[in-house]
mmCIF file of C-alpha atoms in Angstrom:
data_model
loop_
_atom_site.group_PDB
_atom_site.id
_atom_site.type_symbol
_atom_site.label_atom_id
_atom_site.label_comp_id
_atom_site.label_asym_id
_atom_site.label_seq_id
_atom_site.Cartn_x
_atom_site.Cartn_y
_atom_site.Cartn_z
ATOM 1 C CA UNK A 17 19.844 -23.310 -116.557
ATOM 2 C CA UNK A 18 19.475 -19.539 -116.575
ATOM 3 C CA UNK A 19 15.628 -20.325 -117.681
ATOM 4 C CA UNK A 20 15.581 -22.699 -114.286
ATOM 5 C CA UNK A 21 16.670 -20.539 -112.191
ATOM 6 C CA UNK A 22 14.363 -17.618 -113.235
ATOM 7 C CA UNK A 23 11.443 -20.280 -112.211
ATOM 8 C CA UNK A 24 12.895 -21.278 -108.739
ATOM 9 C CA UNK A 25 13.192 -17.441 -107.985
ATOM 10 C CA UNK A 26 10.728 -16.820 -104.880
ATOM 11 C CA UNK A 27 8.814 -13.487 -106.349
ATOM 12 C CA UNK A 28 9.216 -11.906 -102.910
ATOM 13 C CA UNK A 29 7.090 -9.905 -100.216
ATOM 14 C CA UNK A 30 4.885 -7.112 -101.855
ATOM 15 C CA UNK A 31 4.554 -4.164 -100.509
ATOM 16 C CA UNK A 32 0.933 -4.631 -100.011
ATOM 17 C CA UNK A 33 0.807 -7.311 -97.969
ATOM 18 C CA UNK A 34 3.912 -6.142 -95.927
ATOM 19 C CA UNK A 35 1.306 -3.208 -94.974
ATOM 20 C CA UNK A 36 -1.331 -5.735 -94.308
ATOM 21 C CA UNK A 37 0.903 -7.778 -91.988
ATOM 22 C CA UNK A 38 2.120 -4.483 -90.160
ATOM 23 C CA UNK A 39 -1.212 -3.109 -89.223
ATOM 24 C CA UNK A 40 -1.227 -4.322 -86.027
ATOM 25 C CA UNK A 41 1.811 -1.705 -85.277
ATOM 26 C CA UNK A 42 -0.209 1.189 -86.018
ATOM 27 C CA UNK A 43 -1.939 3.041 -82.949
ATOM 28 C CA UNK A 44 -4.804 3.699 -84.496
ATOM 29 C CA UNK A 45 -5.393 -0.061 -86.231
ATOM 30 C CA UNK A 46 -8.514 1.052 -88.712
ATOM 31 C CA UNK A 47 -7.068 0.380 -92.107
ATOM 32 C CA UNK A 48 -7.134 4.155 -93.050
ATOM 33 C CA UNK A 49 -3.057 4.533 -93.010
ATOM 34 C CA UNK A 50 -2.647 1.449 -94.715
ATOM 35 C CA UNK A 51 -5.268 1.872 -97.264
ATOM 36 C CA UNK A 52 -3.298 5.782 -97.138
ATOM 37 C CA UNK A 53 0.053 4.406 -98.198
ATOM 38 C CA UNK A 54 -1.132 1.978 -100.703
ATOM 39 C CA UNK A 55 -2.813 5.458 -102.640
ATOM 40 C CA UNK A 56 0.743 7.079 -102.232
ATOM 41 C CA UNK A 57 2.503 3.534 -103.274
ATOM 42 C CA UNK A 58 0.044 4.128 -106.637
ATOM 43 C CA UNK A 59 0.330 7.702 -107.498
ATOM 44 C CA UNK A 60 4.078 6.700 -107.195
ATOM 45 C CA UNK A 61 3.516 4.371 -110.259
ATOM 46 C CA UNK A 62 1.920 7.012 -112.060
ATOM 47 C CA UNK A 63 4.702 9.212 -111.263
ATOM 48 C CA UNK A 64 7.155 6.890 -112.276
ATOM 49 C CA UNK A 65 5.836 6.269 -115.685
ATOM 50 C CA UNK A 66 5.787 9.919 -116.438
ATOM 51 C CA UNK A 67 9.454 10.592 -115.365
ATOM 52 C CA UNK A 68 10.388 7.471 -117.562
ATOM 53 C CA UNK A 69 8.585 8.502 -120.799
ATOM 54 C CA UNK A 70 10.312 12.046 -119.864
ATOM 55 C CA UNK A 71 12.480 12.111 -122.879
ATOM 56 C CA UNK A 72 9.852 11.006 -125.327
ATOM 57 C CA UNK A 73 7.125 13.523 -124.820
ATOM 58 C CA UNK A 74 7.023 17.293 -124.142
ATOM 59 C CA UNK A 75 7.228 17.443 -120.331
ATOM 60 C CA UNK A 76 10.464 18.517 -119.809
ATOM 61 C CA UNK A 77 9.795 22.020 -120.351
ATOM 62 C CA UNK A 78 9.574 24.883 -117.689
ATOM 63 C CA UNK A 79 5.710 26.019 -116.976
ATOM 64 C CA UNK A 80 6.906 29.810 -116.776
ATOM 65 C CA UNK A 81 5.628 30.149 -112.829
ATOM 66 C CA UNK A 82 7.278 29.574 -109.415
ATOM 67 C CA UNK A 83 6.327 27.368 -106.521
ATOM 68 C CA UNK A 84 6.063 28.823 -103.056
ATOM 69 C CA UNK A 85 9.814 27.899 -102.609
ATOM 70 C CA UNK A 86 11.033 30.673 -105.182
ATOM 71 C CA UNK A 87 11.921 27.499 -107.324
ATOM 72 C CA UNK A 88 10.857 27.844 -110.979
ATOM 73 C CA UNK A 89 8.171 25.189 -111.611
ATOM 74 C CA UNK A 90 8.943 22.373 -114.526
ATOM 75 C CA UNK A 91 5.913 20.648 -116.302
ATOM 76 C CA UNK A 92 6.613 17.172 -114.101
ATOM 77 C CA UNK A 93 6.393 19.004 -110.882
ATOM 78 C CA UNK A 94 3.019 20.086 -111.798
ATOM 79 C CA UNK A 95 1.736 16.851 -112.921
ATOM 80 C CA UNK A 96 3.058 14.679 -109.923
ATOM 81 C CA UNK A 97 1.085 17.451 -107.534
ATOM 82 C CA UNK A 98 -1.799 16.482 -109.655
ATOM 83 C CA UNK A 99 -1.302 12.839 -109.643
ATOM 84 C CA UNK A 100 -0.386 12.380 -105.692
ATOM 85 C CA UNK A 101 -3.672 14.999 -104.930
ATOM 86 C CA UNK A 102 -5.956 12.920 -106.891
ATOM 87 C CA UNK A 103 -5.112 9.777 -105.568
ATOM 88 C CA UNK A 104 -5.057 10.948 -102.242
ATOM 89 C CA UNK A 105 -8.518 12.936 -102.670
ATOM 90 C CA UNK A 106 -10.033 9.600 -104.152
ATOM 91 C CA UNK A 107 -8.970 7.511 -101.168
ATOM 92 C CA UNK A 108 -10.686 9.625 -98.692
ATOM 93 C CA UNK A 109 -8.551 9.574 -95.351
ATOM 94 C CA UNK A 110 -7.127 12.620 -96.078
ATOM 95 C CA UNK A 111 -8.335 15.680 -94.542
ATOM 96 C CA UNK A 112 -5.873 17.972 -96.078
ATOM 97 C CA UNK A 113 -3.286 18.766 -97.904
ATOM 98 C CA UNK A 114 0.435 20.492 -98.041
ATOM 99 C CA UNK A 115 2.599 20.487 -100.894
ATOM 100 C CA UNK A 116 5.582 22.591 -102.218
ATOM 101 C CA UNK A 117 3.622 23.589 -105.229
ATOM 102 C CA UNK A 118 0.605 25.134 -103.602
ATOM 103 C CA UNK A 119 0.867 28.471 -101.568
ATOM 104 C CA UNK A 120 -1.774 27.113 -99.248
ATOM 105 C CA UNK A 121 -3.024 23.562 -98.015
ATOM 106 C CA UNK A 122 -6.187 21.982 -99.758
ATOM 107 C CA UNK A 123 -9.025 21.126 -97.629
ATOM 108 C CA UNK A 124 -9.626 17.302 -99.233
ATOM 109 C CA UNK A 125 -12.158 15.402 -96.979
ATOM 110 C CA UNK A 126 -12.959 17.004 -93.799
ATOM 111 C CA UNK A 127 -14.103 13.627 -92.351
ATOM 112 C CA UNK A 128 -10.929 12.236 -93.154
ATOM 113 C CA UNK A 129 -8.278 11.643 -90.337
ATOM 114 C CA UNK A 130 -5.185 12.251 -91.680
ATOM 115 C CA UNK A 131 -3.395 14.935 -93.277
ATOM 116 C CA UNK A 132 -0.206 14.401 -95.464
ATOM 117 C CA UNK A 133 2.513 17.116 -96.306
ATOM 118 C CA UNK A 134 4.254 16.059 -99.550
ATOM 119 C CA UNK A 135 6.773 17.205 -102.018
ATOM 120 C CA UNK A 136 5.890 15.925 -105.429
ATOM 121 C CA UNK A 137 8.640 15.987 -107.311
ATOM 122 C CA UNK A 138 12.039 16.440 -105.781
ATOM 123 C CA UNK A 139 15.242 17.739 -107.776
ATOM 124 C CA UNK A 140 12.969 17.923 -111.101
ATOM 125 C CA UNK A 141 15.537 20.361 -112.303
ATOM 126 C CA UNK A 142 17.734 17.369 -112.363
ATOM 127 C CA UNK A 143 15.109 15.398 -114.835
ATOM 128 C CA UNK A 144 16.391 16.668 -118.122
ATOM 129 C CA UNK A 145 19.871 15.316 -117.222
ATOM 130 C CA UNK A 146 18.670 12.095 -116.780
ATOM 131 C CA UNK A 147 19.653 12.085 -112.587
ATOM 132 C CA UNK A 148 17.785 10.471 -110.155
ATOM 133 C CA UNK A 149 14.917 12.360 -108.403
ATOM 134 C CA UNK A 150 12.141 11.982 -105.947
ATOM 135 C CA UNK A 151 8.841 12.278 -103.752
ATOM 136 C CA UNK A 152 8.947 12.984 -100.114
ATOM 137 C CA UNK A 153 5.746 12.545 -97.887
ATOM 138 C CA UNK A 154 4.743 12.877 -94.324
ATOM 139 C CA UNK A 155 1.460 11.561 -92.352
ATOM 140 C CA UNK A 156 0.001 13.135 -89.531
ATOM 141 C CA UNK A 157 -3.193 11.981 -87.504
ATOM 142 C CA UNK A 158 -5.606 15.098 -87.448
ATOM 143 C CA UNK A 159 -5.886 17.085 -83.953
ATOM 144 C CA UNK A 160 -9.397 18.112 -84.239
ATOM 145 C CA UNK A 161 -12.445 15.420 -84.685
ATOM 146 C CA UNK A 162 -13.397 14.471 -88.405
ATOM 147 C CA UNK A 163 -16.341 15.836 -89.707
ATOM 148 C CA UNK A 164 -14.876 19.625 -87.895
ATOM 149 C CA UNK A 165 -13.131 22.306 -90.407
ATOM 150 C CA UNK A 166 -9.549 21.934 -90.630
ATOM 151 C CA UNK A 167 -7.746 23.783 -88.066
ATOM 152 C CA UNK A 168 -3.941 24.866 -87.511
ATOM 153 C CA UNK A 169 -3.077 22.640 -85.434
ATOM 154 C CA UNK A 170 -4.204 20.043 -87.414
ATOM 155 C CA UNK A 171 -1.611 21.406 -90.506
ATOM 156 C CA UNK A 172 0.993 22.919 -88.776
ATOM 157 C CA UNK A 173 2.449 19.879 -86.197
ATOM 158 C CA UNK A 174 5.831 18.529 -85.095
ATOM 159 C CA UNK A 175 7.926 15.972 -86.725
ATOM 160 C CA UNK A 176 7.365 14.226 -83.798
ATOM 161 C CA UNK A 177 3.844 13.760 -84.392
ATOM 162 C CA UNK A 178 4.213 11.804 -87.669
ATOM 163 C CA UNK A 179 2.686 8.584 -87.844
ATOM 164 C CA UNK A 180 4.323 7.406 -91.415
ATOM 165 C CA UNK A 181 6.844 8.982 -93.168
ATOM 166 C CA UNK A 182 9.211 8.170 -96.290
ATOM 167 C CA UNK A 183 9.863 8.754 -100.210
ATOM 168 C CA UNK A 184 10.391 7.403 -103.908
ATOM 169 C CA UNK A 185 13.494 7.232 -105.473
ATOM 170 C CA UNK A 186 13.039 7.362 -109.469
ATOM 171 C CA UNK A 187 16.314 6.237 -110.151
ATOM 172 C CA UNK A 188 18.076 3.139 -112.016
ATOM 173 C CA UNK A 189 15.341 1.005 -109.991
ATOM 174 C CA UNK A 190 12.419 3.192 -108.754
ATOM 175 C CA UNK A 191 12.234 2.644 -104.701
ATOM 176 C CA UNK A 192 9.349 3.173 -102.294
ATOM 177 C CA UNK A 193 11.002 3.894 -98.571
ATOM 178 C CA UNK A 194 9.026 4.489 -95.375
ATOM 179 C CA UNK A 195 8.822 4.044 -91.952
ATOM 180 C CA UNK A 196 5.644 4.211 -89.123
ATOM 181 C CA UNK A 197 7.804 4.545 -86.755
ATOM 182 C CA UNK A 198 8.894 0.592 -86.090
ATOM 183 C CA UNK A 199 12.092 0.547 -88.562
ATOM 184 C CA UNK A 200 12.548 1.386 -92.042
ATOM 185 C CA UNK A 201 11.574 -0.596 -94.680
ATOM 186 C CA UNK A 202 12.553 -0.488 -98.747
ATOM 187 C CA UNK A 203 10.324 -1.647 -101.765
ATOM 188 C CA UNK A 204 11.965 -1.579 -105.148
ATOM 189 C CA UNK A 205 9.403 -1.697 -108.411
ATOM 190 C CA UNK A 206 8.913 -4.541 -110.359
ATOM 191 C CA UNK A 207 7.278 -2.175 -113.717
ATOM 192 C CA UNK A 208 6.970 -5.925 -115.479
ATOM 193 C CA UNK A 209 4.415 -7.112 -112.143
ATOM 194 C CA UNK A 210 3.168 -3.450 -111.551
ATOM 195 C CA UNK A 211 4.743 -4.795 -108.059
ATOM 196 C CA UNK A 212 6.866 -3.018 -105.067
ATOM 197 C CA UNK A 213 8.538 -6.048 -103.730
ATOM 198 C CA UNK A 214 10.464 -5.616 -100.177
ATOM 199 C CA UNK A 215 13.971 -5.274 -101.139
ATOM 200 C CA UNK A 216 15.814 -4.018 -98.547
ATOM 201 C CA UNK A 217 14.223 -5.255 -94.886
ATOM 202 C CA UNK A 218 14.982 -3.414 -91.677
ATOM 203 C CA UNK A 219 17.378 -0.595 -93.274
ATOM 204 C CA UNK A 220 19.991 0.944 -90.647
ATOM 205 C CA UNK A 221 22.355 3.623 -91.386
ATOM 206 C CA UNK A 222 26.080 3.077 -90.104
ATOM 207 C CA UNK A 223 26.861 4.950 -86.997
ATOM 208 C CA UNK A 224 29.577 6.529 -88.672
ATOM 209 C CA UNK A 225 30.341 7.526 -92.914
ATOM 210 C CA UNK A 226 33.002 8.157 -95.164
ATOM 211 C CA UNK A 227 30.599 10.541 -97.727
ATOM 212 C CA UNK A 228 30.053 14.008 -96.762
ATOM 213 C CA UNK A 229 27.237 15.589 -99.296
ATOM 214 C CA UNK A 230 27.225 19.604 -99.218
ATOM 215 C CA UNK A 231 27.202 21.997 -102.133
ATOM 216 C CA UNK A 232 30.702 23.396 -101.814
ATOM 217 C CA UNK A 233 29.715 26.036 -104.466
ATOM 218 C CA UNK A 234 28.142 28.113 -101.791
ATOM 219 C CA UNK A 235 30.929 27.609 -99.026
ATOM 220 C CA UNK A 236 32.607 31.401 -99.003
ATOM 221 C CA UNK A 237 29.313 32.360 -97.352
ATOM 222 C CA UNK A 238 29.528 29.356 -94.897
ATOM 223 C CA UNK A 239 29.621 29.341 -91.473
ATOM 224 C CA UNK A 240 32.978 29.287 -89.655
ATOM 225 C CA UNK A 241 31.536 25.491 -87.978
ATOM 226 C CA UNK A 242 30.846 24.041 -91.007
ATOM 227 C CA UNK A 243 33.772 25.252 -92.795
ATOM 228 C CA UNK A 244 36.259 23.859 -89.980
ATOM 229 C CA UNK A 245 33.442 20.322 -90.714
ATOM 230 C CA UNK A 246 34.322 20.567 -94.683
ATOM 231 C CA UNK A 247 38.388 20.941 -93.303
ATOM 232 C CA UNK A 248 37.890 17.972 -91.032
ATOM 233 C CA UNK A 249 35.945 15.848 -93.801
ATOM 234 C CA UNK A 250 39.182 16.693 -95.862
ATOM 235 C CA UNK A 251 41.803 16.125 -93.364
ATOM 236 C CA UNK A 252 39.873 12.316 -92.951
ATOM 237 C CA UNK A 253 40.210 11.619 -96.735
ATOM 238 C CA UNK A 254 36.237 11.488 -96.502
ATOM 239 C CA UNK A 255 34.545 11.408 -100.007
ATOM 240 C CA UNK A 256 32.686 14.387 -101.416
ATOM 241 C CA UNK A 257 29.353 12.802 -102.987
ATOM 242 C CA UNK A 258 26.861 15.826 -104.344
ATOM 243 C CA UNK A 259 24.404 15.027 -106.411
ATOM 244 C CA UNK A 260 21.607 17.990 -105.983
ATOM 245 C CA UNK A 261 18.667 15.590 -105.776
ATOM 246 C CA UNK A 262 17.550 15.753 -101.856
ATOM 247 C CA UNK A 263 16.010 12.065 -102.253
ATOM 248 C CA UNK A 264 19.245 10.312 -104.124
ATOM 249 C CA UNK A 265 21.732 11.970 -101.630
ATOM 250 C CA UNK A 266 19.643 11.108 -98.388
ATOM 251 C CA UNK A 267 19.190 7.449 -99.720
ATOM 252 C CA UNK A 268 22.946 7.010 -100.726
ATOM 253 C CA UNK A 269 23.779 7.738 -96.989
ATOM 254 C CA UNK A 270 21.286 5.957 -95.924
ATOM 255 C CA UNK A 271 22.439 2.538 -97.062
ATOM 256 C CA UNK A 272 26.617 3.310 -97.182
ATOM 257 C CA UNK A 273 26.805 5.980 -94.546
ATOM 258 C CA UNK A 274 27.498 9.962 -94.358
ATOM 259 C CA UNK A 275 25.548 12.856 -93.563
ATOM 260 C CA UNK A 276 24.051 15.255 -95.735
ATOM 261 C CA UNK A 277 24.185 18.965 -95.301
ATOM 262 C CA UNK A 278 22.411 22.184 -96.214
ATOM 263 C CA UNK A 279 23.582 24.803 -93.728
ATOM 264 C CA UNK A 280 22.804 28.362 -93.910
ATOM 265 C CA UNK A 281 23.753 30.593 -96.514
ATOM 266 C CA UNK A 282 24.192 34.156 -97.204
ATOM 267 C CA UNK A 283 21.166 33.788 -99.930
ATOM 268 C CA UNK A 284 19.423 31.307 -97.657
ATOM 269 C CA UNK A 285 19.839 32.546 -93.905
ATOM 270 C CA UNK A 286 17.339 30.201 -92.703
ATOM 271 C CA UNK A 287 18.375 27.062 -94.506
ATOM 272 C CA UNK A 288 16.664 26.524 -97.568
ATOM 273 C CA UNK A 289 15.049 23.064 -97.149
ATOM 274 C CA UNK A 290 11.307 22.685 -96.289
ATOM 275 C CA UNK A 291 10.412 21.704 -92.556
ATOM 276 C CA UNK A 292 6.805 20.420 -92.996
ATOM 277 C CA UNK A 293 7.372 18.314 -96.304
ATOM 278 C CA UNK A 294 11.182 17.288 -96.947
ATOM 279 C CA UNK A 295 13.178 17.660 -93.384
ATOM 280 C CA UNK A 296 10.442 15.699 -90.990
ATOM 281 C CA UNK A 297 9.865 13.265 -93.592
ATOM 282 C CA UNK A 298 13.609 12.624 -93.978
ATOM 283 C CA UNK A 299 14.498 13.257 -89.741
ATOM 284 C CA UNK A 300 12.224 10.610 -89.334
ATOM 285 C CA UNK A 301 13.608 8.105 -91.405
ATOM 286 C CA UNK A 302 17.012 8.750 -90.351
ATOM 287 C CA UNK A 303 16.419 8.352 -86.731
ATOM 288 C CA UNK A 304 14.117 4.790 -87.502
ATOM 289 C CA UNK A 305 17.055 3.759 -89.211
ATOM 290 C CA UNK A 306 19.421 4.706 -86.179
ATOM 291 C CA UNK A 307 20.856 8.188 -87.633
ATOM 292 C CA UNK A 308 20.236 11.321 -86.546
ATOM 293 C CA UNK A 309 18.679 14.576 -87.573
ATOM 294 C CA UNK A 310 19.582 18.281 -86.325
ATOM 295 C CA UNK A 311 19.717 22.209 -87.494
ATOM 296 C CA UNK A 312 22.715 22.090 -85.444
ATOM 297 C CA UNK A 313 21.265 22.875 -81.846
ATOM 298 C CA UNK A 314 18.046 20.889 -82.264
ATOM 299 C CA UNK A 315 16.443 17.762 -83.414
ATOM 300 C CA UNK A 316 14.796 18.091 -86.430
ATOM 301 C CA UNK A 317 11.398 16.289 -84.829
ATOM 302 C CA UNK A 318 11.210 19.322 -82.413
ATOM 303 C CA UNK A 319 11.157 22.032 -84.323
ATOM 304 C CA UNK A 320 7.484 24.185 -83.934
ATOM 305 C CA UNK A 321 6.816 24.640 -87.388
ATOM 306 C CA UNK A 322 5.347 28.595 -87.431
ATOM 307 C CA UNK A 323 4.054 28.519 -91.184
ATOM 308 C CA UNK A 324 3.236 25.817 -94.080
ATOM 309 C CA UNK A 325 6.353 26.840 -96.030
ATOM 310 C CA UNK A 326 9.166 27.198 -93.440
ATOM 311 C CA UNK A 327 12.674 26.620 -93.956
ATOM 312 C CA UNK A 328 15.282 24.806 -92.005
ATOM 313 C CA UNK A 329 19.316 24.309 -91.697
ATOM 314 C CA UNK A 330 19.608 20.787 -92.035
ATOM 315 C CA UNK A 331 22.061 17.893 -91.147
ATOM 316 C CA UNK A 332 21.139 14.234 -91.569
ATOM 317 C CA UNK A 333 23.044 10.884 -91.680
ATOM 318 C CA UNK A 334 25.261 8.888 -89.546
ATOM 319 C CA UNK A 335 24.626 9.297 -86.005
ATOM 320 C CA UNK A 336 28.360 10.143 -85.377
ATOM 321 C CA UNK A 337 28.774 12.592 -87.800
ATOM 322 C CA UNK A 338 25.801 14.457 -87.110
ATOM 323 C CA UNK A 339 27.291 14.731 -83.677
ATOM 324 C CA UNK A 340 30.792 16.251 -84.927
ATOM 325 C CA UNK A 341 28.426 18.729 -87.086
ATOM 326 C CA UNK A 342 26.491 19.874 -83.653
ATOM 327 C CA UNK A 343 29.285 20.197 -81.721
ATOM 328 C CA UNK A 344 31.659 22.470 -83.545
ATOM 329 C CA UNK A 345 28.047 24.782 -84.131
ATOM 330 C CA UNK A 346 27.837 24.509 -80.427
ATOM 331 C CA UNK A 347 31.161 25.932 -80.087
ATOM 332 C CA UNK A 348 30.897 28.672 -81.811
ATOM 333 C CA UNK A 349 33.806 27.979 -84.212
#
């Protein structure tokens, strides 16, 4: 019977020709974004292998160096840069390049038209401990005409400007989530068919949570707003869910509802999350789902980004709660 049922079992919608299918959606119909997210949907698989054969081989290990962050850089953080640049320099629509691990973008294909900021290798500190991590990307359409040098307004644009954003969850399942601005969609990987398979259609994030996610460690240099939130979140018999791993925290949210918080902190005045490559990503997929992004005054999608490695306060979630966050900052309290 169990044999029987394994055969009736429909395999499911692949991510590839959900893409195909979608292409009409896209403003700029040419095949280049699609072809774009299949090479990040690949380097993904690479990426996944390595942080599964993590334990077996000798790539746990610190490299002895720093990103740009101030983060210090493991082995795998190093290797998914490589992998997701490679991939992305072999496809040829990208024109450049912005990742956490370089101090400056890489000029890839100057005829290409698009230009992705990415984070590699999310929470790899969190690798040796066997939690889940991840990859966070963003696409932008070039300003200036392939073909031209690679200007700054090309790199340095708003989240609202994103054509295709998402992330990769290497977790218990590895999961490929994105969004092109028409609703969010979730592939999980099939490592026995090499397949993503769409697993989670049309994702929407409750209006309102019962999982605040902060790290409470740092809350004596707090604000006196998010300190009354963390009161208020206790007061409700809300649940405290922290795992350390932007990706896994976002996603958990994401499918039972909460927000997720990284407020200023005495060490980290200006928030310590990336704008270009982890909070636009993320804003956008939170609002396609129906939640909401802020710093606490603004929308996420609106702030000017000023330089490739700026940082940002950062709420995300449920609509709702987002909403309680902004107004007690609002307030002053």
């Amino acid at each position: 019977m169990a044999e029987a049922s394994r055969i009736a079992d429909s395999i499911g919608f692949t991510l590839d020709r959900f893409i195909k299918n979608k292409q009409g959606q896209f403003q700029y119909a040419t095949g280049e974004l699609s072809q774009l997210l299949r090479d990040i949907a690949l380097a993904a698989k690479v990426v996944n292998r390595e942080v599964n054969k993590a334990g077996l081989v000798d790539i746990m290990r610190p490299m002895g160096s720093q990103n740009q962050s101030g983060e210090d850089q493991q082995t795998l953080d190093v290797l998914a840069n490589i992998r997701f640049t490679r991939a992305l320099t072999k496809g040829g629509e990208v024109c450049a390049l912005i990742s956490e691990e370089m101090e400056s973008y890489v000029d890839l294909n100057n005829e290409g038209r698009y230009v992705v900021a990415i984070d590699p290798l999310d929470g790899s500190s969190n690798i040796d401990v066997n939690v889940s991590i991840g990859t966070i990307f963003s696409i932008y359409r070039r300003k200036t005409s392939p073909g031209q040098p690679i200007h700054p307004e090309d790199i340095l644009q708003l989240g609202t400007d994103q054509v295709a954003a998402g992330y990769i969850l290497y977790g218990s399942s590895t999961m490929l989530v994105y969004t092109t601005g028409h609703g969010v969609n979730g592939f999980t990987y099939d490592p026995s068919l090499g397949e993503y398979f769409l697993s989670h259609p049309d994702m929407t994030i409750p209006h309102d949570g019962k999982i605040y996610s902060i790290n409470e460690g740092a809350s004596q240099s707090f604000s006196p707003a998010i300190k009354k939130y963390l009161e208020q979140c206790k007061d409700a018999n809300l649940t405290a869910r922290y795992i350390g791993s932007l990706v896994a925290d976002f996603h958990r949210n994401l499918l039972k509802g909460g927000i997720y918080l990284y407020p200023a902190t005495a060490k980290n005045l200006e928030g310590k999350l990336r704008l270009l490559y982890e909070c636009n990503a993320l804003a956008f997929v939170a609002e396609q789902a129906g939640g909401k992004a802020s710093d606490g005054r603004r929308r996420i999608l609106e702030i000017p980004p000023k330089e490739l490695h700026q940082r940002t306060v950062f709420y995300a979630g449920s609509r709702e709660m987002v909403k309680d966050v902004e107004q007690l900052v609002k307030d002053g309290i």
